Short mmCIF file of C-alpha atoms in Angstrom, two decimals:
data_model
loop_
_atom_site.label_atom_id
_atom_site.label_comp_id
_atom_site.label_asym_id
_atom_site.label_seq_id
_atom_site.Cartn_x
_atom_site.Cartn_y
_atom_site.Cartn_z
CA UNK A 203 -35.88 136.02 83.77
CA UNK A 204 -36.72 135.96 87.29
CA UNK A 205 -38.13 138.76 88.99
CA UNK A 206 -36.74 139.65 93.07
CA UNK A 207 -39.51 139.82 95.17
CA UNK A 208 -39.66 141.12 98.58
CA UNK A 209 -41.84 139.77 100.79
CA UNK A 210 -42.53 141.13 104.53
CA UNK A 211 -44.32 139.30 107.15
CA UNK A 212 -44.09 139.14 110.29
CA UNK A 213 -45.38 135.56 110.05
CA UNK A 214 -42.20 132.93 108.97
CA UNK A 215 -45.30 130.09 108.04
CA UNK A 216 -46.96 132.89 105.97
CA UNK A 217 -43.98 134.30 104.14
CA UNK A 218 -44.26 130.40 102.79
CA UNK A 219 -47.14 130.84 102.24
CA UNK A 220 -47.18 133.67 99.67
CA UNK A 221 -44.07 132.09 97.98
CA UNK A 222 -45.49 128.49 97.99
CA UNK A 223 -48.64 130.03 95.91
CA UNK A 224 -46.86 132.60 94.06
CA UNK A 225 -44.57 129.52 92.59
CA UNK A 226 -47.94 127.84 91.61
CA UNK A 227 -49.65 130.80 90.13
CA UNK A 228 -47.89 130.17 86.72
CA UNK A 229 -46.27 134.10 86.88
CA UNK A 230 -43.21 132.56 85.77
CA UNK A 231 -40.16 132.56 88.33
CA UNK A 232 -39.25 134.85 91.43
CA UNK A 233 -36.15 134.67 93.53
CA UNK A 234 -37.21 136.47 96.90
CA UNK A 235 -35.90 138.14 99.37
CA UNK A 236 -37.88 138.20 102.58
CA UNK A 237 -38.26 140.95 105.93
CA UNK A 238 -40.40 139.82 109.14
CA UNK A 239 -41.88 144.22 109.68
CA UNK A 240 -41.44 147.07 107.44
CA UNK A 241 -38.32 148.56 109.13
CA UNK A 242 -36.80 145.47 107.95
CA UNK A 243 -37.68 145.20 104.53
CA UNK A 244 -37.01 148.76 103.70
CA UNK A 245 -33.08 147.61 104.28
CA UNK A 246 -33.36 144.81 101.97
CA UNK A 247 -35.19 146.89 99.43
CA UNK A 248 -33.01 147.70 96.67
CA UNK A 249 -34.15 150.02 94.18
CA UNK A 250 -32.05 148.84 91.34
CA UNK A 251 -32.96 145.10 91.87
CA UNK A 252 -36.37 145.01 93.74
CA UNK A 253 -38.53 144.34 90.91
CA UNK A 254 -41.97 143.90 93.45
CA UNK A 255 -43.01 143.93 97.08
CA UNK A 256 -45.35 141.84 99.22
CA UNK A 257 -46.56 143.21 102.30
CA UNK A 258 -48.63 142.55 105.19
CA UNK A 259 -50.10 145.44 107.29
CA UNK A 260 -50.17 144.60 110.62
CA UNK A 261 -46.72 143.76 111.91
CA UNK A 262 -44.27 145.39 114.67
CA UNK A 263 -41.74 148.02 114.22
CA UNK A 264 -43.31 149.74 111.04
CA UNK A 265 -46.50 148.23 109.36
CA UNK A 266 -47.08 147.54 105.97
CA UNK A 267 -48.86 150.84 105.52
CA UNK A 268 -45.83 152.97 106.53
CA UNK A 269 -43.68 150.70 104.37
CA UNK A 270 -45.48 151.50 101.52
CA UNK A 271 -46.06 155.10 101.70
CA UNK A 272 -41.65 155.13 102.31
CA UNK A 273 -41.41 153.08 99.44
CA UNK A 274 -43.24 155.48 97.41
CA UNK A 275 -41.30 158.62 98.90
CA UNK A 276 -38.33 157.22 97.57
CA UNK A 277 -38.86 155.68 94.17
CA UNK A 278 -40.14 157.34 91.37
CA UNK A 279 -40.28 153.96 88.57
CA UNK A 280 -43.88 152.54 90.25
CA UNK A 281 -42.64 149.56 91.93
CA UNK A 282 -45.27 147.39 92.44
CA UNK A 283 -46.48 147.28 96.07
CA UNK A 284 -48.83 144.07 97.01
CA UNK A 285 -50.61 143.97 100.43
CA UNK A 286 -51.25 140.83 101.29
CA UNK A 287 -53.39 141.14 104.82
CA UNK A 288 -55.66 140.16 106.91
CA UNK A 289 -57.64 143.76 107.30
CA UNK A 290 -61.05 143.76 104.89
CA UNK A 291 -63.10 146.33 105.51
CA UNK A 292 -63.20 148.94 102.35
CA UNK A 293 -61.09 151.67 104.51
CA UNK A 294 -58.52 150.28 104.74
CA UNK A 295 -58.12 148.79 101.06
CA UNK A 296 -58.88 152.66 100.34
CA UNK A 297 -56.45 153.59 102.93
CA UNK A 298 -54.03 151.57 101.23
CA UNK A 299 -54.66 151.76 97.40
CA UNK A 300 -55.68 155.73 97.40
CA UNK A 301 -53.57 157.37 100.29
CA UNK A 302 -50.85 154.85 100.83
CA UNK A 303 -50.25 153.87 96.88
CA UNK A 304 -50.07 150.14 97.02
CA UNK A 305 -50.49 148.67 93.64
CA UNK A 306 -52.95 145.71 94.54
CA UNK A 307 -54.52 144.61 97.70
CA UNK A 308 -55.53 140.93 98.83
CA UNK A 309 -57.17 139.59 101.10
CA UNK A 310 -55.93 136.33 103.31
CA UNK A 311 -56.80 133.94 103.15
CA UNK A 312 -56.01 133.28 99.53
CA UNK A 313 -55.03 130.81 96.69
CA UNK A 314 -52.35 130.49 94.08
CA UNK A 315 -55.39 131.10 91.74
CA UNK A 316 -56.49 134.23 92.98
CA UNK A 317 -52.98 135.78 93.21
CA UNK A 318 -52.82 134.51 89.35
CA UNK A 319 -55.94 136.92 88.98
CA UNK A 320 -54.85 140.32 90.64
CA UNK A 321 -51.14 139.40 89.76
CA UNK A 322 -50.85 138.96 86.35
CA UNK A 323 -50.88 142.07 84.76
CA UNK A 324 -48.92 143.49 87.36
CA UNK A 325 -46.31 140.82 86.64
CA UNK A 326 -46.72 141.23 82.84
CA UNK A 327 -46.20 145.16 83.09
CA UNK A 328 -42.79 144.20 85.15
CA UNK A 329 -41.42 141.75 82.23
CA UNK A 330 -42.01 143.82 79.83
CA UNK A 331 -40.74 147.52 81.48
CA UNK A 332 -37.62 145.03 81.91
CA UNK A 333 -37.23 143.63 78.85
CA UNK A 334 -37.53 147.23 77.01
CA UNK A 335 -34.56 148.60 80.01
CA UNK A 336 -32.59 145.56 78.62
CA UNK A 337 -33.27 146.27 75.12
CA UNK A 338 -32.53 149.81 75.16
CA UNK A 339 -29.21 149.58 77.40
CA UNK A 340 -27.82 146.75 74.60
CA UNK A 341 -28.98 150.00 71.76
CA UNK A 342 -26.96 152.55 74.08
CA UNK A 343 -23.74 149.85 74.42
CA UNK A 344 -23.54 148.64 70.64
CA UNK A 345 -25.18 151.76 69.00
CA UNK B 131 -69.72 156.65 117.40
CA UNK B 132 -70.37 154.41 120.79
CA UNK B 133 -69.45 156.24 123.89
CA UNK B 134 -71.29 155.87 127.15
CA UNK B 135 -69.80 152.28 128.82
CA UNK B 136 -73.37 150.80 129.45
CA UNK B 137 -73.90 151.50 125.52
CA UNK B 138 -70.69 149.65 124.74
CA UNK B 139 -71.53 146.72 127.80
CA UNK B 140 -74.70 146.05 125.56
CA UNK B 141 -73.39 145.96 122.64
CA UNK B 142 -70.69 143.80 123.31
CA UNK B 143 -73.07 141.46 125.13
CA UNK B 144 -75.68 141.68 121.79
CA UNK B 145 -73.71 141.64 119.21
CA UNK B 146 -70.01 140.25 119.35
CA UNK B 147 -70.67 136.43 120.00
CA UNK B 148 -73.70 136.23 116.81
CA UNK B 149 -70.46 138.03 114.87
CA UNK B 150 -67.83 135.75 116.53
CA UNK B 151 -69.81 133.07 115.37
CA UNK B 152 -70.71 133.99 111.66
CA UNK B 153 -67.02 134.86 111.36
CA UNK B 154 -66.01 131.42 112.26
CA UNK B 155 -68.20 129.36 110.69
CA UNK B 156 -67.36 131.25 107.01
CA UNK B 157 -63.77 132.28 107.65
CA UNK B 158 -62.84 128.78 109.53
CA UNK B 159 -65.33 127.06 107.31
CA UNK B 160 -63.05 128.33 104.25
CA UNK B 161 -59.78 127.83 105.36
CA UNK B 162 -60.62 124.26 106.60
CA UNK B 163 -62.93 123.53 103.45
CA UNK B 164 -65.73 121.71 105.38
CA UNK B 165 -68.41 123.44 107.47
CA UNK B 166 -67.78 124.52 111.17
CA UNK B 167 -70.43 123.93 113.99
CA UNK B 168 -70.95 125.70 116.72
CA UNK B 169 -71.78 123.45 119.27
CA UNK B 170 -72.23 124.96 122.54
CA UNK B 171 -72.25 128.59 123.89
CA UNK B 172 -72.90 130.14 127.07
CA UNK B 173 -71.17 132.43 130.05
CA UNK B 174 -67.59 131.70 131.33
CA UNK B 175 -67.73 129.52 134.53
CA UNK B 176 -64.24 129.52 136.22
CA UNK B 177 -61.69 130.27 133.27
CA UNK B 178 -60.21 126.45 133.19
CA UNK B 179 -60.19 125.17 129.57
CA UNK B 180 -62.95 122.94 128.83
CA UNK B 181 -60.58 119.48 128.95
CA UNK B 182 -57.34 118.67 130.56
CA UNK B 183 -55.00 118.13 127.55
CA UNK B 184 -52.07 120.29 126.04
CA UNK B 185 -53.35 123.63 124.37
CA UNK B 186 -52.42 126.16 122.06
CA UNK B 187 -53.69 129.71 122.93
CA UNK B 188 -53.94 132.59 120.63
CA UNK B 189 -54.93 135.95 122.18
CA UNK B 190 -56.32 139.10 119.77
CA UNK B 191 -57.12 142.33 121.52
CA UNK B 192 -59.84 144.57 119.79
CA UNK B 193 -59.93 149.02 120.38
CA UNK B 194 -62.46 151.31 119.32
CA UNK B 195 -66.09 151.57 119.85
CA UNK B 196 -66.13 148.53 121.54
CA UNK B 197 -62.70 147.35 123.39
CA UNK B 198 -62.80 143.39 124.01
CA UNK B 199 -60.02 140.52 123.16
CA UNK B 200 -61.26 136.94 122.22
CA UNK B 201 -58.86 133.87 123.51
CA UNK B 202 -59.17 131.45 120.64
CA UNK B 203 -57.93 127.59 122.47
CA UNK B 204 -57.34 125.05 120.25
CA UNK B 205 -56.38 121.54 121.29
CA UNK B 206 -52.81 120.21 120.01
CA UNK B 207 -54.43 117.70 117.74
CA UNK B 208 -56.84 120.41 116.51
CA UNK B 209 -53.84 122.70 116.15
CA UNK B 210 -51.87 120.14 114.10
CA UNK B 211 -54.74 119.70 111.73
CA UNK B 212 -55.75 123.40 111.60
CA UNK B 213 -52.02 124.07 110.71
CA UNK B 214 -51.82 121.71 108.00
CA UNK B 215 -55.13 123.12 106.38
CA UNK B 216 -54.32 126.14 106.60
CA UNK B 217 -50.80 126.30 105.42
CA UNK B 218 -50.88 123.26 102.74
CA UNK B 219 -48.08 121.72 104.31
CA UNK B 220 -47.50 119.65 107.65
CA UNK B 221 -46.26 121.80 110.91
CA UNK B 222 -44.97 120.15 114.04
CA UNK B 223 -46.45 121.06 116.85
CA UNK B 224 -43.35 121.58 118.78
CA UNK B 225 -42.06 123.78 116.93
CA UNK B 226 -42.14 127.72 116.74
CA UNK B 227 -44.04 127.84 113.56
CA UNK B 228 -46.93 125.91 115.10
CA UNK B 229 -47.67 129.29 117.15
CA UNK B 230 -46.56 131.75 113.64
CA UNK B 231 -49.25 129.94 111.81
CA UNK B 232 -52.18 129.61 115.33
CA UNK B 233 -51.24 133.51 115.39
CA UNK B 234 -51.60 133.74 111.80
CA UNK B 235 -55.11 132.27 111.87
CA UNK B 236 -56.50 134.30 114.93
CA UNK B 237 -55.46 137.29 112.90
CA UNK B 238 -56.76 136.10 109.81
CA UNK B 239 -60.63 135.32 111.96
CA UNK B 240 -59.79 138.54 113.56
CA UNK B 241 -59.97 141.05 110.11
CA UNK B 242 -63.39 138.94 109.45
CA UNK B 243 -65.03 139.96 112.75
CA UNK B 244 -63.40 143.77 112.30
CA UNK B 245 -65.25 143.68 108.58
CA UNK B 246 -68.36 141.82 109.79
CA UNK B 247 -68.41 144.88 112.66
CA UNK B 248 -67.20 147.76 109.97
CA UNK B 249 -70.39 146.91 108.27
CA UNK B 250 -73.19 147.31 111.40
CA UNK B 251 -70.85 151.11 111.47
CA UNK B 252 -68.83 149.76 114.76
CA UNK B 253 -65.09 150.61 114.17
CA UNK B 254 -62.40 148.20 115.79
CA UNK B 255 -58.84 148.14 115.00
CA UNK B 256 -57.08 144.87 115.85
CA UNK B 257 -53.65 143.94 117.43
CA UNK B 258 -51.02 141.43 116.69
CA UNK B 259 -51.73 138.05 118.08
CA UNK B 260 -50.47 136.53 121.61
CA UNK B 261 -49.68 132.87 121.36
CA UNK B 262 -49.33 130.88 124.10
CA UNK B 263 -48.58 127.08 124.48
CA UNK B 264 -49.72 124.86 127.54
CA UNK B 265 -51.49 122.16 129.92
CA UNK B 266 -54.44 123.10 131.35
CA UNK B 267 -54.62 126.88 130.95
CA UNK B 268 -56.34 128.94 133.15
CA UNK B 269 -57.22 132.51 131.59
CA UNK B 270 -58.19 135.22 134.31
CA UNK B 271 -60.94 137.72 133.25
CA UNK B 272 -61.70 141.00 134.50
CA UNK B 273 -64.18 140.89 137.70
CA UNK B 274 -67.62 142.11 136.90
CA UNK B 275 -66.68 142.00 132.39
CA UNK B 276 -68.87 140.43 130.18
CA UNK B 277 -67.34 137.27 129.18
CA UNK B 278 -68.89 134.69 126.39
CA UNK B 279 -67.69 130.79 125.34
CA UNK B 280 -67.99 129.26 121.98
CA UNK B 281 -67.17 126.08 121.96
CA UNK B 282 -66.75 124.57 117.88
CA UNK B 283 -66.06 121.63 115.73
CA UNK B 284 -65.09 120.54 112.40
CA UNK B 285 -64.15 116.68 111.80
CA UNK B 286 -60.41 117.69 112.19
CA UNK B 287 -61.40 118.07 116.15
CA UNK B 288 -63.08 120.71 118.65
CA UNK B 289 -62.40 124.29 119.89
CA UNK B 290 -63.29 126.89 121.85
CA UNK B 291 -63.38 130.78 122.23
CA UNK B 292 -63.16 132.65 124.84
CA UNK B 293 -64.88 136.38 124.22
CA UNK B 294 -63.74 138.92 127.22
CA UNK B 295 -65.04 142.91 127.41
CA UNK B 296 -62.68 145.53 128.57
CA UNK B 297 -64.63 146.95 131.70
CA UNK B 298 -63.87 150.82 130.35
#
């Protein structure tokens, strides 16, 4: 089962690095949608389809923190939003995780191993939730 | 919180260069996978890049308790090597992606600088990077502003930083 991941970073190379590291992290298959800032990401965010978001902090137009706030304000389901950023103070981490509601916080530079370590349980949760939804859908369909 | 300009200038003169050195050695050492060595440092003389070839320049500005900026100057060969090690794949020097990756390296480094300053209760926020490419780039500093240069080296080449304090 492919997970639909929204990768948001104003650096095209960094988006490529995130996608490459996720592919190497043995977290299963992903289908990627890219955006270069928070505003563009909100336009590409699909409530019914997006499974997980990876978002940078410092971006033009709308920063990552505001994107997290916006996603949290429009979704009831806790869609995981992972911040991948060069901001590495405790204050910023607390702001992202506790105030805005980010699910996880990863500092750049990162490795595929680090992504695996920090994301394994999150990805497992998404897959379990999707499997439950799928099975309840078929139960309703066929009784 | 630091308020008086004289106090800010003193902080810049005594604190920023050592913190910058620590951040570069730590973070670029990690990115490049080998030690990075400070080979020379001192006051800025005439703003010229210290060599005649083609360079990439990334500028990050900091606001907060101390207003300052750094310029990272990478000769073509160093930029190509550093970009490959950072991204994990080759990036053509002439491409837009090269500017993108050098800006990202400067950004990651700046994040480490902010974290190191934060540990000393100096609060700073960083700007998004500005990247330029050219030959014999001259950086004009603000008159009377404190400026400092740091020269580093690793097996992939040399690179330079120019640190400039805002006058107020």
